[in-house]
Amino acid sequence: MSTNATDGPRRTDRPLDEAGVVTAVRRAGERGATVRPTGASARVPGALVRTSDLLLDCSALTGVVAVSADRVLVRAGERLAALFAELAASGRSLAVVPDAPGLTVGGAVGMGVYGGAPGEGSLSAQVVAARLVDGRGVVRRVSGPELDAVRCGLGALGVLTAVELRTVELERMQVHEQAGRLDAVLAEDVLRAHGWTELDVAVPSGQVIARWADPVDPDRVPVPAAPGTVTTRAAVRAEAWGRAVSRLASNPPWASWPPPARWTPGTEGRPYEVLPDPQPWDPDTAEWAIPAEALGSALRELGAAATARGMELQRPVRVRLGAAETGLLHPAQGRDTAWLRIRTRASQEPLRRLAGAVLEDASGRPSWTSRHEWGPDELAVAYPGWAEFQRVRDEYDPDRRFTDPNLERILGP
């Protein structure tokens, strides 16, 4: 994975290149040690990178190796923000813009981090080939059927050292937001009607803030910018900084509805500059992937269940849509998916568990970036590719070099 661990490893190694990763993994094997890779991000995705043994800091594995007409080869420790900037210099971008620009490529791929493009999958779905060091310290170039195990591999198959990704033409996007009602927004299919979309839904009231973005026509006749309009790269960055400061200064954690506007009217810019909404990782957040067609009924059931138990969802539920994926353990595997992020407080553990129960009943699968209670029995039922993933795991890491008690609880021995 690609985030900082916090549980006190016995040892930390920081290899400078792929050969250094090979050496570190082989030495760990000689000592009988387990290995968990980490990277440069400040967003911590739960216990998946925590270890009391060897922590492999891959933050030096950075750099874009090559940009071609429709592909980019990048080292796995490169931060997404740096990758987007490098691609922009060649007029290219990625089809998916995750919320966390500080994540590394390897971490985002390994955890199946998504964006908000309804016609695209997550960053994992953009992978066309990968290089990794397996549990015996052997470098593998993966590009065939086993790539679907590496997509969202949870760091259980090896250490990603480089990834080849599909790219798209860089376009400027204009962003919009509008208040509405959930039934109307779903009836109008707003989530599928634009290049990028998201909803903030107040549950159970059904009030919605819909946000969307579409490409700007490069041949359009320029219109004079209204006061406060964000159109330049520097202004976009200033706008983002202003939103962050505003959140800290005037938007307390449990602010009332509606939430403050994210953009000034007429805002446009490069997707990676205007779309992300970075949030610190929160262990009390429940994040689930449910079949897209179940979205409306699941939100209504969640509201009814919480109300019946005297519980209150004090923050809106963040909703995005994504396409079906082929990654064997990706939460969007095999179906168009609605992603729901439910933020609770530490004192609301019963509400977090209730939300998980409701969304599991809607055929939901928990996101790998949030805390959940699933183990091998649940995963074997929810993922048709479970047995194939375990076969690849046995081949790539027969000695279970890449494990720890938490990963063993989730994936089994």
Coordinates of C-alpha atoms in Angstrom, one line a residue:
M1 CA 0.0 0.0 0.0
S2 CA 1.1 3.6 -0.1
T3 CA 0.5 5.4 3.2
N4 CA 2.2 6.0 6.4
A5 CA 1.9 3.3 9.1
T6 CA 1.5 4.2 12.8
D7 CA 1.8 1.1 14.8
G8 CA 5.5 1.0 15.4
P9 CA 7.4 -1.4 13.1
R10 CA 10.3 -3.3 14.5
R11 CA 12.4 -2.2 11.5
T12 CA 12.0 0.3 8.6
D13 CA 13.9 -0.1 5.3
R14 CA 13.9 2.6 2.6
P15 CA 15.1 1.1 -0.7
L16 CA 16.2 3.6 -3.4
D17 CA 15.2 1.5 -6.4
E18 CA 13.6 -1.8 -7.5
A19 CA 16.9 -3.7 -6.8
G20 CA 16.8 -2.4 -3.2
V21 CA 13.2 -3.7 -2.8
V22 CA 14.4 -7.1 -4.1
T23 CA 17.2 -7.1 -1.5
A24 CA 15.0 -6.0 1.4
V25 CA 12.4 -8.7 0.6
R26 CA 15.0 -11.4 0.3
R27 CA 16.6 -10.4 3.6
A28 CA 13.3 -10.4 5.3
G29 CA 12.8 -14.0 4.0
E30 CA 16.1 -15.0 5.4
R31 CA 15.1 -13.6 8.9
G32 CA 11.6 -15.0 8.7
A33 CA 10.2 -11.5 8.9
T34 CA 6.9 -10.2 7.4
V35 CA 6.8 -7.1 5.2
R36 CA 4.3 -4.3 4.7
P37 CA 5.1 -1.7 2.0
T38 CA 4.2 2.0 2.6
G39 CA 4.8 5.2 0.7
A40 CA 4.6 9.0 0.9
S41 CA 1.0 9.8 1.6
A42 CA -0.4 11.4 4.7
R43 CA -3.8 9.7 4.3
V44 CA -3.8 6.6 6.4
P45 CA -6.2 3.8 5.1
G46 CA -6.8 2.0 8.4
A47 CA -4.7 -1.0 9.5
L48 CA -3.7 -2.3 6.0
V49 CA -0.2 -0.8 6.3
R50 CA 0.4 -1.3 10.0
T51 CA 2.9 -3.8 11.1
S52 CA 5.1 -4.7 14.1
D53 CA 7.7 -6.3 11.8
L54 CA 9.4 -4.8 8.6
L55 CA 7.9 -1.6 7.2
L56 CA 9.2 -1.1 3.6
D57 CA 9.2 2.6 2.9
C58 CA 8.9 3.0 -0.9
S59 CA 8.8 6.8 -1.0
A60 CA 12.0 6.9 -3.0
L61 CA 10.5 4.9 -5.9
T62 CA 9.4 8.1 -7.7
G63 CA 9.4 9.5 -11.1
V64 CA 7.6 9.2 -14.5
V65 CA 9.6 6.9 -16.7
A66 CA 7.9 7.5 -20.0
V67 CA 4.8 9.2 -21.5
S68 CA 3.5 7.8 -24.8
A69 CA 0.5 8.6 -27.0
D70 CA -2.0 7.0 -24.6
R71 CA 0.1 5.4 -21.8
V72 CA 2.3 6.5 -18.9
L73 CA 4.9 4.3 -17.1
V74 CA 5.4 5.6 -13.6
R75 CA 7.1 4.4 -10.5
A76 CA 4.8 3.3 -7.8
G77 CA 6.0 5.7 -5.2
E78 CA 5.1 8.8 -7.3
R79 CA 2.4 11.0 -5.7
L80 CA -0.7 11.4 -7.8
A81 CA -0.3 15.2 -7.7
A82 CA 3.1 15.0 -9.3
L83 CA 2.0 12.5 -11.9
F84 CA -0.9 14.7 -13.0
A85 CA 1.4 17.7 -13.3
E86 CA 3.9 15.7 -15.4
L87 CA 1.1 14.4 -17.6
A88 CA -0.3 17.9 -18.1
A89 CA 3.0 19.0 -19.6
S90 CA 2.4 16.5 -22.4
G91 CA -1.3 17.4 -22.8
R92 CA -2.4 14.2 -21.1
S93 CA -4.3 13.2 -17.9
L94 CA -5.9 10.2 -16.2
A95 CA -9.5 9.4 -16.7
V96 CA -9.9 9.2 -12.9
V97 CA -9.1 12.0 -10.4
P98 CA -9.0 10.6 -6.8
D99 CA -9.7 12.9 -3.9
A100 CA -6.3 12.4 -2.3
P101 CA -3.5 13.9 -4.4
G102 CA -1.0 12.9 -1.7
L103 CA -1.6 9.2 -2.3
T104 CA 1.1 7.4 -4.2
V105 CA 0.3 5.5 -7.4
G106 CA 1.0 2.2 -5.9
G107 CA -1.3 2.9 -2.9
A108 CA -4.1 4.2 -5.0
V109 CA -3.9 1.1 -7.3
G110 CA -3.5 -1.4 -4.5
M111 CA -6.6 -0.1 -2.6
G112 CA -8.9 0.6 -5.6
V113 CA -9.2 4.3 -5.0
Y114 CA -11.9 5.8 -7.2
G115 CA -12.8 9.3 -8.5
G116 CA -16.2 10.6 -9.7
A117 CA -16.3 9.8 -13.4
P118 CA -19.4 7.6 -13.8
G119 CA -18.3 6.0 -17.0
E120 CA -14.9 5.1 -15.7
G121 CA -13.6 2.7 -13.1
S122 CA -11.1 3.5 -10.3
L123 CA -7.4 4.1 -10.8
S124 CA -6.9 0.3 -10.7
A125 CA -9.0 -0.1 -13.8
Q126 CA -6.6 2.2 -15.7
V127 CA -3.7 -0.2 -15.2
V128 CA -2.5 -2.1 -18.3
A129 CA 0.7 -3.6 -16.8
A130 CA 2.6 -3.6 -13.5
R131 CA 6.0 -4.5 -12.1
L132 CA 6.2 -6.0 -8.6
V133 CA 8.6 -7.8 -6.3
D134 CA 6.9 -11.0 -5.1
G135 CA 7.3 -12.8 -1.8
R136 CA 10.5 -14.6 -2.9
G137 CA 12.1 -11.4 -4.0
V138 CA 11.5 -12.1 -7.7
V139 CA 10.6 -9.2 -10.1
R140 CA 7.4 -10.0 -12.1
R141 CA 6.0 -8.0 -15.0
V142 CA 2.3 -8.6 -14.9
S143 CA 0.1 -7.9 -18.0
G144 CA -2.1 -11.0 -18.5
P145 CA -5.1 -12.3 -16.6
E146 CA -3.3 -12.2 -13.3
L147 CA -3.3 -8.4 -13.6
D148 CA -6.8 -8.5 -12.2
A149 CA -5.4 -9.8 -9.0
V150 CA -2.8 -7.0 -8.8
R151 CA -5.6 -4.4 -9.4
C152 CA -6.6 -3.8 -5.8
G153 CA -4.2 -6.4 -4.5
L154 CA -4.1 -4.8 -1.0
G155 CA -0.3 -5.3 -0.8
A156 CA -0.8 -9.0 -0.3
L157 CA 0.9 -10.1 -3.6
G158 CA 4.1 -8.1 -3.5
V159 CA 5.6 -4.7 -3.6
L160 CA 4.5 -2.6 -6.6
T161 CA 7.5 -0.9 -8.1
A162 CA 6.1 0.5 -11.4
V163 CA 2.7 0.8 -13.1
E164 CA 1.7 1.4 -16.7
L165 CA -1.6 3.4 -16.9
R166 CA -3.9 4.4 -19.7
T167 CA -4.1 8.2 -20.2
V168 CA -6.6 10.5 -21.9
E169 CA -6.5 13.9 -23.5
L170 CA -6.2 16.7 -20.9
E171 CA -9.4 18.9 -21.0
R172 CA -10.5 21.8 -18.9
M173 CA -13.6 21.2 -16.9
Q174 CA -16.3 23.6 -15.7
V175 CA -17.8 22.7 -12.4
H176 CA -21.3 23.3 -11.1
E177 CA -23.4 22.7 -7.9
Q178 CA -27.0 22.9 -7.2
A179 CA -29.4 22.1 -4.4
G180 CA -32.3 19.6 -5.0
R181 CA -34.2 16.6 -3.8
L182 CA -33.0 13.1 -4.0
D183 CA -36.0 11.7 -5.8
A184 CA -35.7 14.3 -8.5
V185 CA -31.9 14.0 -8.9
L186 CA -32.2 10.2 -9.3
A187 CA -35.2 10.5 -11.7
E188 CA -33.2 12.8 -13.9
D189 CA -30.2 10.5 -13.7
V190 CA -27.9 13.4 -12.8
L191 CA -25.1 11.0 -11.7
R192 CA -24.7 9.6 -15.2
A193 CA -25.4 12.8 -17.1
H194 CA -22.0 14.4 -16.8
G195 CA -18.3 13.7 -17.1
W196 CA -17.9 13.9 -13.3
T197 CA -20.5 13.9 -10.6
E198 CA -21.1 13.6 -6.9
L199 CA -24.0 14.1 -4.4
D200 CA -24.1 15.1 -0.8
V201 CA -27.3 13.7 0.5
A202 CA -29.0 14.6 3.8
V203 CA -30.5 11.5 5.3
P204 CA -33.4 11.0 5.9
S205 CA -34.7 14.4 4.7
G206 CA -33.6 13.7 1.1
Q207 CA -32.1 17.1 0.5
V208 CA -29.2 17.0 -2.0
I209 CA -26.3 19.1 -3.2
A210 CA -25.5 17.9 -6.7
R211 CA -22.1 18.7 -8.1
W212 CA -21.0 18.0 -11.7
A213 CA -18.4 18.9 -14.2
D214 CA -18.1 18.7 -18.0
P215 CA -15.4 19.4 -20.5
V216 CA -15.1 23.0 -21.7
D217 CA -15.4 23.4 -25.5
P218 CA -12.0 24.6 -26.6
D219 CA -13.6 26.4 -29.6
R220 CA -16.2 28.3 -27.5
V221 CA -16.3 32.1 -27.8
P222 CA -14.6 33.4 -24.6
V223 CA -17.0 35.1 -22.2
P224 CA -15.7 37.8 -19.8
A225 CA -15.2 36.3 -16.4
A226 CA -17.6 37.4 -13.7
P227 CA -16.1 38.7 -10.5
G228 CA -14.7 35.9 -8.4
T229 CA -14.6 33.4 -11.3
V230 CA -11.7 31.0 -11.2
T231 CA -10.0 30.4 -14.5
T232 CA -6.3 30.3 -14.1
R233 CA -4.1 27.6 -12.6
A234 CA -2.9 30.0 -9.8
A235 CA -6.4 31.1 -9.1
V236 CA -7.6 27.5 -8.9
R237 CA -5.0 26.8 -6.4
A238 CA -5.9 29.9 -4.4
E239 CA -9.5 28.8 -4.6
A240 CA -8.7 25.4 -3.2
W241 CA -6.6 26.9 -0.4
G242 CA -9.4 29.2 0.4
R243 CA -11.9 26.3 0.7
A244 CA -9.6 24.5 3.0
V245 CA -9.1 27.5 5.3
S246 CA -12.9 28.2 5.2
R247 CA -13.6 24.6 6.3
L248 CA -11.2 24.9 9.3
A249 CA -12.3 28.4 10.3
S250 CA -16.1 28.4 9.7
N251 CA -17.3 24.9 9.0
P252 CA -17.3 22.9 12.3
P253 CA -17.4 19.1 12.0
W254 CA -21.1 18.9 12.6
A255 CA -22.3 22.0 10.7
S256 CA -26.0 22.2 9.7
W257 CA -27.4 21.8 6.3
P258 CA -26.7 23.0 3.6
P259 CA -22.9 22.6 3.4
P260 CA -20.9 25.7 2.1
A261 CA -20.4 26.0 -1.6
R262 CA -17.3 24.3 -2.8
W263 CA -16.7 26.6 -5.8
T264 CA -17.5 30.1 -6.9
P265 CA -19.8 30.3 -9.9
G266 CA -18.1 29.8 -13.3
T267 CA -15.1 27.9 -11.9
E268 CA -13.2 25.9 -14.4
G269 CA -9.7 24.4 -14.7
R270 CA -7.8 21.2 -15.1
P271 CA -9.6 18.2 -13.6
Y272 CA -6.9 17.5 -11.0
E273 CA -7.0 21.1 -9.8
V274 CA -10.7 21.6 -9.4
L275 CA -12.3 18.2 -8.7
P276 CA -10.5 16.7 -5.7
D277 CA -12.0 17.3 -2.2
P278 CA -9.2 16.0 0.1
Q279 CA -10.3 14.7 3.4
P280 CA -8.2 13.3 6.2
W281 CA -8.6 9.6 6.7
D282 CA -11.1 9.0 9.5
P283 CA -11.4 5.6 11.3
D284 CA -15.1 6.4 12.0
T285 CA -16.0 6.7 8.4
A286 CA -18.0 3.9 6.8
E287 CA -17.5 3.6 3.0
W288 CA -19.4 1.1 0.9
A289 CA -19.8 0.1 -2.7
I290 CA -23.3 -1.0 -3.7
P291 CA -24.9 -1.8 -7.0
A292 CA -25.7 1.5 -8.7
E293 CA -29.4 0.5 -9.2
A294 CA -29.8 0.0 -5.4
L295 CA -28.8 3.6 -4.5
G296 CA -32.2 5.2 -4.0
S297 CA -33.6 2.3 -2.0
A298 CA -30.5 1.9 0.1
L299 CA -30.5 5.6 1.1
R300 CA -34.1 5.5 2.0
E301 CA -33.6 2.3 4.1
L302 CA -30.6 3.8 5.8
G303 CA -32.7 6.9 6.8
A304 CA -35.6 4.7 8.0
A305 CA -33.3 2.4 10.1
A306 CA -31.5 5.3 11.7
T307 CA -34.7 7.1 12.5
A308 CA -36.3 4.0 14.0
R309 CA -33.4 3.7 16.4
G310 CA -33.3 7.3 17.4
M311 CA -29.9 7.8 15.6
E312 CA -29.0 10.9 13.6
L313 CA -26.7 11.1 10.6
Q314 CA -25.3 14.6 11.3
R315 CA -23.3 14.8 8.1
P316 CA -24.5 14.3 4.5
V317 CA -23.7 11.0 2.8
R318 CA -21.2 11.5 0.0
V319 CA -22.3 9.6 -3.2
R320 CA -20.3 8.9 -6.4
L321 CA -20.8 6.6 -9.3
G322 CA -18.3 4.3 -11.0
A323 CA -18.2 1.7 -13.8
A324 CA -18.0 -2.0 -13.3
E325 CA -14.4 -3.3 -12.8
T326 CA -12.5 -6.5 -13.4
G327 CA -10.2 -6.4 -10.4
L328 CA -10.8 -9.6 -8.5
L329 CA -11.1 -7.9 -5.1
H330 CA -12.2 -4.5 -6.2
P331 CA -15.5 -3.5 -4.5
A332 CA -16.8 -2.5 -8.0
Q333 CA -16.0 -5.9 -9.5
G334 CA -18.6 -6.9 -12.0
R335 CA -21.1 -4.2 -11.6
D336 CA -21.7 -0.5 -12.0
T337 CA -21.3 0.9 -8.5
A338 CA -22.5 3.6 -6.2
W339 CA -19.9 4.6 -3.6
L340 CA -21.3 5.9 -0.3
R341 CA -19.2 7.6 2.3
I342 CA -20.9 7.9 5.7
R343 CA -19.0 10.0 8.3
T344 CA -19.8 9.5 11.9
R345 CA -18.2 10.4 15.2
A346 CA -16.3 8.1 17.5
S347 CA -19.2 8.0 19.9
Q348 CA -21.5 6.9 17.0
E349 CA -20.1 3.4 16.6
P350 CA -23.6 1.8 16.7
L351 CA -24.6 4.1 13.8
R352 CA -21.5 3.1 11.8
R353 CA -22.3 -0.5 12.3
L354 CA -26.0 0.1 11.4
A355 CA -25.0 1.7 8.2
G356 CA -22.7 -1.2 7.4
A357 CA -25.6 -3.7 8.0
V358 CA -28.0 -1.7 5.8
L359 CA -25.6 -1.4 2.9
E360 CA -24.4 -5.0 3.2
D361 CA -28.1 -6.0 2.9
A362 CA -28.1 -4.0 -0.3
S363 CA -25.4 -6.3 -1.7
G364 CA -22.8 -3.8 -0.6
R365 CA -19.0 -4.4 -0.3
P366 CA -16.9 -2.4 2.1
S367 CA -14.3 -0.1 0.7
W368 CA -10.7 -1.2 1.5
T369 CA -9.9 2.3 2.7
S370 CA -12.4 2.2 5.6
R371 CA -12.7 0.1 8.7
H372 CA -15.0 -3.0 8.4
E373 CA -15.5 -6.4 10.0
W374 CA -15.4 -8.6 6.9
G375 CA -13.2 -11.7 6.7
P376 CA -12.6 -14.6 4.4
D377 CA -16.2 -16.0 4.7
E378 CA -17.9 -12.8 3.7
L379 CA -15.4 -12.1 0.9
A380 CA -15.8 -15.6 -0.6
V381 CA -19.5 -14.9 -1.0
A382 CA -19.3 -11.3 -2.2
Y383 CA -16.4 -11.7 -4.7
P384 CA -16.8 -14.3 -7.6
G385 CA -13.0 -14.0 -8.1
W386 CA -12.1 -14.9 -4.5
A387 CA -10.7 -18.3 -5.3
E388 CA -8.7 -17.0 -8.2
F389 CA -7.2 -14.2 -6.1
Q390 CA -6.1 -16.8 -3.5
R391 CA -4.6 -18.9 -6.2
V392 CA -2.5 -15.9 -7.4
R393 CA -1.6 -15.1 -3.8
D394 CA -0.3 -18.7 -3.3
E395 CA 1.8 -18.4 -6.4
Y396 CA 3.2 -14.9 -5.7
D397 CA 3.6 -15.2 -2.0
P398 CA 3.6 -18.8 -0.9
D399 CA 5.4 -18.1 2.4
R400 CA 3.1 -15.2 3.3
R401 CA 5.9 -12.6 3.4
F402 CA 3.3 -9.9 2.8
T403 CA 1.0 -10.2 5.7
D404 CA 0.2 -9.2 9.3
P405 CA -2.5 -10.1 11.8
N406 CA -5.0 -7.7 10.3
L407 CA -4.5 -8.8 6.7
E408 CA -4.6 -12.4 7.9
R409 CA -7.9 -11.7 9.6
I410 CA -9.3 -10.3 6.3
L411 CA -7.8 -12.6 3.7
G412 CA -7.1 -15.7 5.8
P413 CA -3.7 -17.4 6.3

